[in-house]
Each structure stands twice: as structure tokens, then as C-alpha cells.
Short mmCIF file of C-alpha atoms and ligand atoms in Angstrom, two decimals:
data_model
loop_
_atom_site.label_atom_id
_atom_site.label_comp_id
_atom_site.label_asym_id
_atom_site.label_seq_id
_atom_site.Cartn_x
_atom_site.Cartn_y
_atom_site.Cartn_z
CA MET A 1 234.02 -35.71 7.73
CA ASN A 2 233.67 -36.20 11.52
CA PRO A 3 237.26 -36.47 12.84
CA LYS A 4 236.02 -39.16 15.27
CA PRO A 5 233.66 -41.05 12.89
CA HIS A 6 231.14 -43.52 13.59
CA VAL A 7 232.29 -46.68 11.58
CA ALA A 8 230.46 -49.76 10.62
CA VAL A 9 231.95 -53.05 9.53
CA VAL A 10 229.53 -54.85 7.18
CA GLY A 11 230.40 -58.52 7.25
CA ALA A 12 232.12 -58.18 10.59
CA THR A 13 232.20 -61.83 11.31
CA GLY A 14 233.79 -62.71 7.88
CA ALA A 15 237.55 -63.52 7.09
CA VAL A 16 238.04 -59.88 5.86
CA GLY A 17 235.68 -58.16 8.43
CA ILE A 18 237.54 -59.60 11.34
CA GLU A 19 240.74 -58.13 9.77
CA MET A 20 239.14 -54.85 9.27
CA ILE A 21 238.30 -54.67 12.91
CA LYS A 22 241.89 -55.48 13.93
CA THR A 23 243.34 -53.06 11.32
CA LEU A 24 241.26 -50.18 12.74
CA GLU A 25 242.57 -51.01 16.15
CA LYS A 26 246.20 -51.57 15.22
CA ARG A 27 246.47 -48.38 13.01
CA ASN A 28 244.84 -46.31 15.79
CA PHE A 29 242.11 -45.12 13.45
CA PRO A 30 240.20 -42.55 15.40
CA VAL A 31 236.84 -44.47 15.68
CA GLY A 32 234.21 -42.71 17.48
CA LYS A 33 231.82 -45.52 17.64
CA LEU A 34 232.12 -48.90 16.05
CA THR A 35 228.98 -50.92 14.83
CA LEU A 36 229.53 -54.47 13.70
CA LEU A 37 226.87 -55.78 11.15
CA ALA A 38 226.37 -59.32 9.80
CA SER A 39 223.63 -61.72 8.79
CA ALA A 40 220.69 -62.80 11.23
CA ARG A 41 222.73 -65.94 11.84
CA SER A 42 225.45 -63.93 13.65
CA VAL A 43 223.13 -61.72 15.89
CA GLY A 44 224.41 -61.69 19.56
CA LYS A 45 227.79 -63.05 18.68
CA THR A 46 230.62 -60.95 20.31
CA LEU A 47 233.87 -59.67 19.05
CA THR A 48 236.50 -57.53 20.79
CA TYR A 49 237.72 -54.08 19.83
CA ARG A 50 240.20 -52.20 22.00
CA GLY A 51 239.47 -54.56 24.88
CA GLN A 52 235.70 -53.85 24.63
CA THR A 53 233.30 -56.58 23.83
CA LEU A 54 231.07 -55.49 20.93
CA THR A 55 227.80 -57.42 19.97
CA VAL A 56 227.13 -58.18 16.29
CA GLU A 57 223.88 -56.59 15.04
CA GLU A 58 221.82 -57.67 11.98
CA LEU A 59 222.39 -55.74 8.84
CA THR A 60 219.09 -53.95 7.86
CA LYS A 61 218.20 -50.84 5.76
CA ASP A 62 218.26 -48.94 8.98
CA SER A 63 221.55 -49.82 10.22
CA PHE A 64 223.29 -46.72 8.72
CA ALA A 65 221.69 -43.80 10.68
CA GLY A 66 224.46 -41.73 12.11
CA VAL A 67 227.29 -43.83 10.57
CA ASP A 68 230.08 -41.80 8.90
CA ILE A 69 232.06 -44.59 7.17
CA ALA A 70 230.92 -48.04 6.35
CA LEU A 71 233.55 -50.68 5.35
CA PHE A 72 231.74 -53.36 3.38
CA SER A 73 232.93 -56.81 3.03
CA ALA A 74 229.91 -59.29 2.91
CA GLY A 75 229.91 -60.19 -0.85
CA GLY A 76 228.67 -58.39 -4.11
CA SER A 77 224.98 -58.97 -3.70
CA ILE A 78 224.92 -57.38 -0.21
CA SER A 79 226.95 -54.46 -1.44
CA LYS A 80 224.64 -54.03 -4.39
CA GLU A 81 221.62 -53.90 -2.11
CA TYR A 82 222.90 -52.15 0.86
CA ALA A 83 225.66 -49.75 -0.34
CA PRO A 84 223.45 -47.46 -2.15
CA ILE A 85 221.18 -47.18 1.09
CA ALA A 86 224.08 -46.42 3.23
CA ALA A 87 225.23 -43.85 0.67
CA LYS A 88 221.79 -42.20 0.58
CA ALA A 89 221.81 -41.95 4.46
CA GLY A 90 225.07 -39.83 4.11
CA CYS A 91 227.54 -42.55 4.96
CA VAL A 92 230.62 -42.98 2.95
CA VAL A 93 231.05 -46.73 1.85
CA VAL A 94 234.27 -48.40 1.20
CA ASP A 95 233.28 -51.47 -0.65
CA ASN A 96 235.51 -54.50 -0.86
CA SER A 97 233.37 -56.51 -3.38
CA SER A 98 233.45 -56.25 -7.18
CA ALA A 99 229.89 -54.67 -7.40
CA PHE A 100 230.98 -50.97 -8.01
CA ARG A 101 234.47 -51.32 -9.06
CA MET A 102 234.11 -50.56 -12.87
CA ASP A 103 231.38 -48.06 -12.25
CA ASP A 104 232.67 -44.80 -13.77
CA SER A 105 231.20 -42.70 -10.76
CA VAL A 106 232.87 -44.87 -8.31
CA PRO A 107 236.55 -44.23 -7.55
CA LEU A 108 238.59 -47.44 -7.41
CA VAL A 109 241.61 -46.77 -5.22
CA VAL A 110 245.03 -48.22 -3.98
CA PRO A 111 245.99 -45.28 -1.90
CA GLU A 112 249.74 -45.52 -2.81
CA ILE A 113 248.82 -45.26 -6.47
CA ASN A 114 245.74 -43.17 -6.86
CA ALA A 115 244.67 -41.57 -3.55
CA ALA A 116 243.81 -38.43 -5.49
CA ASP A 117 240.89 -40.17 -7.20
CA ILE A 118 239.06 -40.48 -3.81
CA LYS A 119 237.99 -36.79 -3.99
CA GLY A 120 235.48 -37.39 -6.74
CA HIS A 121 233.63 -39.85 -4.66
CA LYS A 122 229.77 -39.93 -4.46
CA ASN A 123 229.70 -41.77 -1.08
CA ILE A 124 231.01 -45.13 -2.58
CA ILE A 125 234.61 -45.94 -3.02
CA ALA A 126 235.78 -49.39 -4.26
CA ASN A 127 238.66 -51.49 -2.87
CA PRO A 128 240.31 -53.28 -5.82
CA ASN A 129 240.42 -57.07 -6.38
CA CYS A 130 243.08 -58.49 -4.04
CA THR A 131 245.35 -60.19 -6.61
CA THR A 132 245.26 -56.95 -8.70
CA ALA A 133 246.08 -54.62 -5.77
CA ILE A 134 249.04 -56.94 -4.78
CA THR A 135 250.38 -56.97 -8.29
CA LEU A 136 250.03 -53.36 -8.84
CA MET A 137 252.01 -52.61 -5.62
CA ALA A 138 255.15 -53.71 -7.55
CA LEU A 139 253.86 -53.05 -11.11
CA TYR A 140 252.91 -49.39 -10.74
CA PRO A 141 256.10 -48.00 -9.69
CA LEU A 142 257.77 -49.77 -12.50
CA HIS A 143 255.19 -48.46 -14.84
CA LYS A 144 255.91 -44.86 -13.67
CA ALA A 145 259.69 -45.43 -14.44
CA PHE A 146 259.43 -47.56 -17.57
CA GLY A 147 255.89 -47.41 -18.95
CA VAL A 148 254.30 -50.86 -18.83
CA LYS A 149 252.72 -52.19 -22.10
CA ARG A 150 251.47 -55.55 -20.95
CA ILE A 151 251.97 -58.32 -18.51
CA PHE A 152 251.74 -62.14 -18.58
CA ALA A 153 250.99 -63.43 -15.05
CA SER A 154 249.99 -66.46 -12.99
CA SER A 155 248.48 -66.25 -9.48
CA TYR A 156 248.89 -68.34 -6.41
CA GLN A 157 245.98 -67.55 -4.37
CA ALA A 158 245.39 -68.44 -0.79
CA VAL A 159 242.07 -70.03 0.35
CA SER A 160 241.25 -67.15 2.86
CA GLY A 161 240.42 -65.11 -0.25
CA THR A 162 237.43 -67.20 -0.71
CA GLY A 163 236.33 -66.68 2.96
CA ALA A 164 236.06 -68.21 6.28
CA LYS A 165 234.32 -71.38 5.03
CA ALA A 166 237.33 -72.06 2.62
CA ILE A 167 239.87 -71.81 5.38
CA GLU A 168 237.90 -74.45 7.28
CA GLU A 169 237.61 -76.64 3.95
CA LEU A 170 241.48 -76.72 3.58
CA LYS A 171 241.97 -77.77 7.40
CA ARG A 172 239.26 -80.38 7.27
CA GLN A 173 240.54 -81.93 3.93
CA VAL A 174 244.18 -82.01 5.20
CA GLU A 175 242.88 -83.89 8.32
CA GLU A 176 240.86 -86.24 6.31
CA VAL A 177 243.71 -86.98 3.69
CA VAL A 178 246.00 -87.59 6.71
CA ALA A 179 243.52 -89.83 8.49
CA GLY A 180 242.98 -91.79 5.31
CA GLN A 181 239.33 -90.78 5.06
CA PRO A 182 237.33 -89.84 2.03
CA VAL A 183 237.63 -86.15 1.38
CA THR A 184 234.41 -84.07 1.73
CA LYS A 185 233.91 -80.98 -0.43
CA GLU A 186 231.76 -77.97 0.28
CA VAL A 187 233.40 -74.72 -1.13
CA TYR A 188 235.49 -75.61 -4.06
CA PRO A 189 234.42 -77.86 -6.94
CA HIS A 190 237.50 -80.14 -6.42
CA GLN A 191 239.81 -81.07 -3.49
CA ILE A 192 242.21 -78.15 -2.54
CA ALA A 193 244.27 -80.00 -0.08
CA PHE A 194 247.50 -81.20 -1.87
CA ASN A 195 246.09 -79.88 -5.12
CA VAL A 196 245.98 -76.69 -7.17
CA LEU A 197 242.92 -75.37 -8.95
CA PRO A 198 243.23 -73.28 -12.13
CA HIS A 199 239.94 -71.80 -11.35
CA VAL A 200 239.16 -68.76 -9.31
CA ASP A 201 235.80 -67.03 -9.79
CA VAL A 202 233.37 -67.74 -12.70
CA PHE A 203 234.37 -68.57 -16.40
CA LEU A 204 233.58 -65.93 -19.04
CA PRO A 205 232.79 -66.48 -22.75
CA SER A 206 236.58 -65.27 -23.43
CA GLY A 207 237.76 -68.62 -21.73
CA TYR A 208 239.33 -66.48 -18.98
CA THR A 209 237.77 -66.42 -15.46
CA LYS A 210 236.30 -63.13 -14.05
CA GLU A 211 239.10 -62.99 -11.56
CA GLU A 212 241.61 -63.13 -14.56
CA GLU A 213 239.78 -60.22 -16.35
CA LYS A 214 239.95 -57.96 -13.26
CA MET A 215 243.71 -57.51 -13.54
CA GLU A 216 243.39 -55.64 -16.91
CA ASN A 217 240.15 -53.90 -16.26
CA GLU A 218 240.84 -52.77 -12.81
CA GLY A 219 244.66 -52.10 -13.58
CA ARG A 220 243.84 -49.75 -16.39
CA LYS A 221 241.38 -47.78 -14.05
CA ILE A 222 243.82 -47.59 -11.06
CA MET A 223 246.90 -46.76 -13.08
CA HIS A 224 244.91 -44.43 -15.44
CA HIS A 225 246.44 -46.45 -18.16
CA PRO A 226 243.71 -47.34 -20.66
CA GLY A 227 246.07 -49.34 -23.04
CA PHE A 228 247.35 -51.77 -20.30
CA ARG A 229 246.92 -55.25 -21.18
CA ALA A 230 247.17 -58.34 -19.05
CA SER A 231 246.85 -62.05 -19.70
CA VAL A 232 246.37 -63.80 -16.37
CA THR A 233 245.83 -67.27 -15.17
CA CYS A 234 244.54 -67.36 -11.57
CA VAL A 235 245.27 -70.32 -9.47
CA ARG A 236 243.90 -71.38 -6.07
CA VAL A 237 246.51 -73.12 -3.88
CA PRO A 238 246.52 -74.81 -0.55
CA VAL A 239 247.85 -71.90 1.35
CA TYR A 240 245.91 -70.38 4.10
CA ARG A 241 246.93 -66.77 3.81
CA ALA A 242 248.79 -64.40 1.30
CA HIS A 243 248.56 -64.48 -2.47
CA SER A 244 251.69 -64.63 -4.72
CA VAL A 245 251.88 -63.59 -8.26
CA ALA A 246 254.49 -64.45 -11.03
CA VAL A 247 254.67 -61.57 -13.53
CA SER A 248 256.30 -61.12 -16.84
CA ALA A 249 256.11 -57.45 -17.69
CA GLU A 250 256.88 -55.72 -21.03
CA PHE A 251 257.87 -52.04 -20.94
CA GLU A 252 258.10 -49.03 -23.45
CA LYS A 253 261.63 -48.26 -22.14
CA PRO A 254 264.54 -50.58 -21.72
CA VAL A 255 264.65 -51.85 -18.12
CA THR A 256 267.40 -53.39 -16.23
CA VAL A 257 267.35 -55.35 -12.99
CA GLU A 258 269.47 -52.74 -11.29
CA ALA A 259 267.15 -49.87 -12.34
CA ALA A 260 264.20 -51.87 -11.42
CA ARG A 261 265.54 -52.80 -7.98
CA ALA A 262 266.26 -49.02 -7.33
CA VAL A 263 262.65 -48.16 -8.27
CA LEU A 264 261.09 -50.91 -6.16
CA CYS A 265 263.33 -50.09 -3.08
CA LYS A 266 261.77 -46.71 -2.99
CA ALA A 267 258.24 -47.82 -3.55
CA PRO A 268 255.74 -47.23 -0.63
CA GLY A 269 254.07 -50.21 0.98
CA LEU A 270 256.68 -52.66 -0.81
CA ASP A 271 259.54 -54.56 0.50
CA VAL A 272 262.33 -55.99 -1.80
CA VAL A 273 263.11 -59.51 -0.70
CA ASP A 274 265.56 -60.62 -3.36
CA ASP A 275 268.80 -62.55 -2.61
CA PRO A 276 268.60 -65.80 -4.42
CA ALA A 277 272.03 -66.65 -3.31
CA LYS A 278 270.81 -66.77 0.42
CA LYS A 279 267.56 -68.30 -0.70
CA GLU A 280 265.70 -65.21 0.01
CA TYR A 281 262.71 -64.45 -2.02
CA PRO A 282 259.02 -63.53 -0.95
CA LEU A 283 257.05 -66.37 0.45
CA PRO A 284 253.21 -66.17 1.31
CA LEU A 285 253.98 -67.89 4.59
CA TYR A 286 256.20 -64.76 5.68
CA ALA A 287 254.09 -62.22 3.78
CA ALA A 288 251.08 -63.29 5.83
CA GLU A 289 249.91 -60.67 8.34
CA LYS A 290 252.34 -58.08 7.22
CA TYR A 291 251.26 -54.66 5.77
CA ASN A 292 253.70 -54.31 3.12
CA CYS A 293 253.90 -56.66 -0.01
CA GLN A 294 257.11 -58.24 -0.97
CA VAL A 295 258.65 -58.52 -4.36
CA GLY A 296 261.70 -60.53 -5.46
CA ARG A 297 262.89 -62.93 -8.07
CA LEU A 298 263.84 -59.93 -10.33
CA ARG A 299 265.40 -60.90 -13.60
CA LYS A 300 265.32 -59.80 -17.19
CA ASP A 301 262.57 -61.61 -19.11
CA SER A 302 264.19 -63.72 -21.75
CA ALA A 303 261.08 -63.90 -24.04
CA LEU A 304 260.04 -60.25 -24.07
CA ASP A 305 261.65 -56.99 -25.34
CA ASN A 306 262.15 -54.55 -22.42
CA GLY A 307 260.92 -57.37 -20.16
CA LEU A 308 261.14 -58.01 -16.53
CA CYS A 309 260.11 -60.93 -14.50
CA PHE A 310 259.34 -60.66 -10.91
CA TRP A 311 257.34 -62.48 -7.96
CA VAL A 312 255.28 -60.50 -5.80
CA ALA A 313 253.50 -61.75 -2.55
CA GLY A 314 251.21 -59.96 -0.20
CA ASP A 315 248.66 -60.69 2.44
CA GLN A 316 245.32 -60.45 0.47
CA LEU A 317 243.12 -60.12 3.70
CA LEU A 318 245.24 -56.95 4.33
CA LYS A 319 246.67 -55.12 1.45
CA GLY A 320 244.11 -56.89 -0.83
CA ALA A 321 241.26 -56.09 1.40
CA ALA A 322 241.11 -54.69 5.09
CA LEU A 323 244.36 -52.65 5.16
CA ASN A 324 243.53 -51.09 1.80
CA ALA A 325 240.09 -50.29 3.01
CA VAL A 326 241.20 -48.79 6.20
CA GLN A 327 244.03 -46.65 4.28
CA ILE A 328 241.11 -45.23 2.16
CA ALA A 329 239.08 -44.38 5.42
CA GLU A 330 242.26 -42.65 6.62
CA GLU A 331 242.47 -40.62 3.45
CA LEU A 332 238.91 -39.63 3.91
CA LEU A 333 240.06 -37.92 7.27
CA LYS A 334 242.90 -35.98 5.74
P1 LIG B 1 227.60 -64.22 8.79
O1 LIG B 1 228.80 -64.61 9.46
O2 LIG B 1 226.49 -63.73 9.75
O3 LIG B 1 227.11 -65.05 7.81
P2 LIG B 1 233.25 -64.64 4.53
O4 LIG B 1 233.78 -63.87 3.21
O5 LIG B 1 234.47 -64.98 5.46
O6 LIG B 1 232.42 -65.77 4.15
O7 LIG B 1 232.35 -63.66 5.25
C1 LIG B 1 231.16 -63.14 4.77
C2 LIG B 1 230.61 -62.06 5.75
O8 LIG B 1 229.42 -61.57 5.08
C3 LIG B 1 230.20 -62.64 7.07
O9 LIG B 1 230.40 -61.60 8.11
C4 LIG B 1 228.76 -62.70 6.92
O10 LIG B 1 227.96 -62.73 8.05
C5 LIG B 1 228.28 -61.58 6.07
N1 LIG B 1 227.06 -61.79 5.36
C6 LIG B 1 226.86 -62.95 4.50
N2 LIG B 1 225.49 -62.83 4.06
C7 LIG B 1 224.97 -61.69 4.81
C8 LIG B 1 223.72 -61.10 4.84
N3 LIG B 1 222.58 -61.77 4.16
N4 LIG B 1 223.53 -60.08 5.54
C9 LIG B 1 224.54 -59.53 6.21
N5 LIG B 1 225.73 -60.01 6.22
C10 LIG B 1 225.99 -61.17 5.51
#
């Protein structure tokens, strides 16, 4: 790999794309050249990177000539169409969509957990689902210590996970409600302001949504744990940024709060925020814009054998998307 790679961001104008550009800059990624790609609608728009003004170009089949690394976050259908074209042109794609995550030939990577899987890549590496990545930041270290059997979890997912239009929708609906006007809907099937929607992604024949099944499927692949089971309810909440997840986990070995805390305190990319007496626990408002995820509300699960309850929060635009993608790119340079 070129030590000063030419990097392209596909979906550069989107909620995640903007964070990818900021993360490359903040982490001093050794970008040789940066190309910003989006739809024809955005051609000519400008974005800044390291004080330079860069113009957004239209994504086409010819966009990848000379590009070393492409960070994709323009949705699954764009990834399905263009990632193989980029890969064929010799570019390594880090794809934030779900298009290739369960493909056996594509590594699915959270660098703190399975960075070693990257080396088998065939020019496409998948970034995990945001809720799964944030949950695993706390669950995986516990799994290594105590052996996780299964989890029951509910998520509290921020609107920015749906993209820039959903951020606008929450803002607009809050203003409409406060002004006593009728609420208008474009993105979600129901009002999201002052409401919660137990509906993230599409419903499947099982009755779960696709988002809910990602936790078990992607969790098994990332943790190399084919027996892992997860029953999840994913909920969209009127929070702008950072997802939270309430988890009840059952382990093979006995687990105490003290032993779990000792493990979590040493886990990379994770901060333990857990002092209920001082009203300290992870909050999405404070987890937003932070690289590390936060875990707290540690307690013995009263309904499971060898069970532990915890609450984990993390910025899904960062650890759930842009940061994880840039970390994968950093691994490619090692
Ligand atoms: P654009 O802004 O030109 O529509 P979000 O997840 O915030 O909705 O962002 C989606 C990103 O994917 C945006 O950068 C968007 O660009 C980009 N995108 C959407 N459709 C296409 C397309 N057909 N070709 C290239 N980029 C696309």
C-alpha cells in the first residue's frame, strides 16, 4: 500500500461521509490526495479538508483510477454497484453499507476485536452495523473473559443513523410541534419528535427487523463465535447523535460486577462511566463526537444464570461508521 494513499470518500456529502473527512483530518491519516464523490446533485459543492477547499465530483465508473483506498457510505445499492468496480481498479474499499458484510470472502472488522481478519481481504472490507459495533465494544472483552452464550438487548438509536435527511426531519418536527402546526413526515413512517419507533430497517419473516438480526449475524462473524445468540429490539429515538443499547448477557462462566468492571476498564476504545450514586452513567448526549464508546449501569442480571446487565452508548457516526472505517484504513497502512 502506498504510504501516502490517494483516498476517495464515496457519499462525501452525507452524514457519515462528512465525519469520514473530519476523522481523516483529526487522526492525521497520511492522505496523499483526497477525492470527494457523491451524486450528480452535489457536483460543484465544496467541502473543506485541512483548510483546503475541495470540490465534490460525481461518482462514475471511472472515479477510481489511481485511488488507493475508497471509503464508501452512500447506501447499499451504490456499494453493490460501485465497490466491485473500485476493487477491480485496484482500490481497497472500506464499505459502510450492509451489502457485503455477510459475504464469506469479505472481512467484517472492528479493529479492536478482529483486525487480523483484514489480511485476507480481496479489496473489499466491510464496516459493521453501527449498533452491533457499539455493543461489541463492551461485549467482546466480556466474551473473552467469561464466554458469552446469548444476549437480550434493546437499542435506542439516533436519527443521524438514518442520514442527513432524518436529522432535518427531527429538527423540523420539533419546530412544528412547538409552533402548534401539523407535523410533516418524509423519512420515518411516524412522527419521530416526542416519540419512539420500534422499527429500524425492514421487517423480516421472523418478525424481527433486518437491523435486529444484524447483531447475531455480524456478532458471530466478528467475534468468531458461531454459537452466539442475540434477541434484539431496535428502537429509533428522538436523539440527534449517538446510539445507546441496554444489554442483558448470559455467560458460560460465573461473572461478578467487580470482575466485569476490571475487564471493561482495560478494554481498548471503551470508557467505563458507572457511578450511579453520583448519577454517572453513559448518556448519548455526552457520548456524541467522542471516539470511545462508554459502558455503565453494570449489575448482575436477576433473570439469567451467569448474567450481567449493562448499558453502552457510542457515537454511531464515529465508532459505528466513520471512525471504524478510518481505523481499518490505518490498519491497511501498518
Ligand atoms: P448526495 O448528497 O449527492 O445525494 P446520507 O446517508 O446522509 O443520506 O448520505 C448519503 C450519501 O450518499 C450522500 O453523500 C449522497 O450524495 C450519496 N449518494 C446518494 N445517492 C447517490 C448516487 N446515486 N451516487 C453517488 N452518491 C450518492
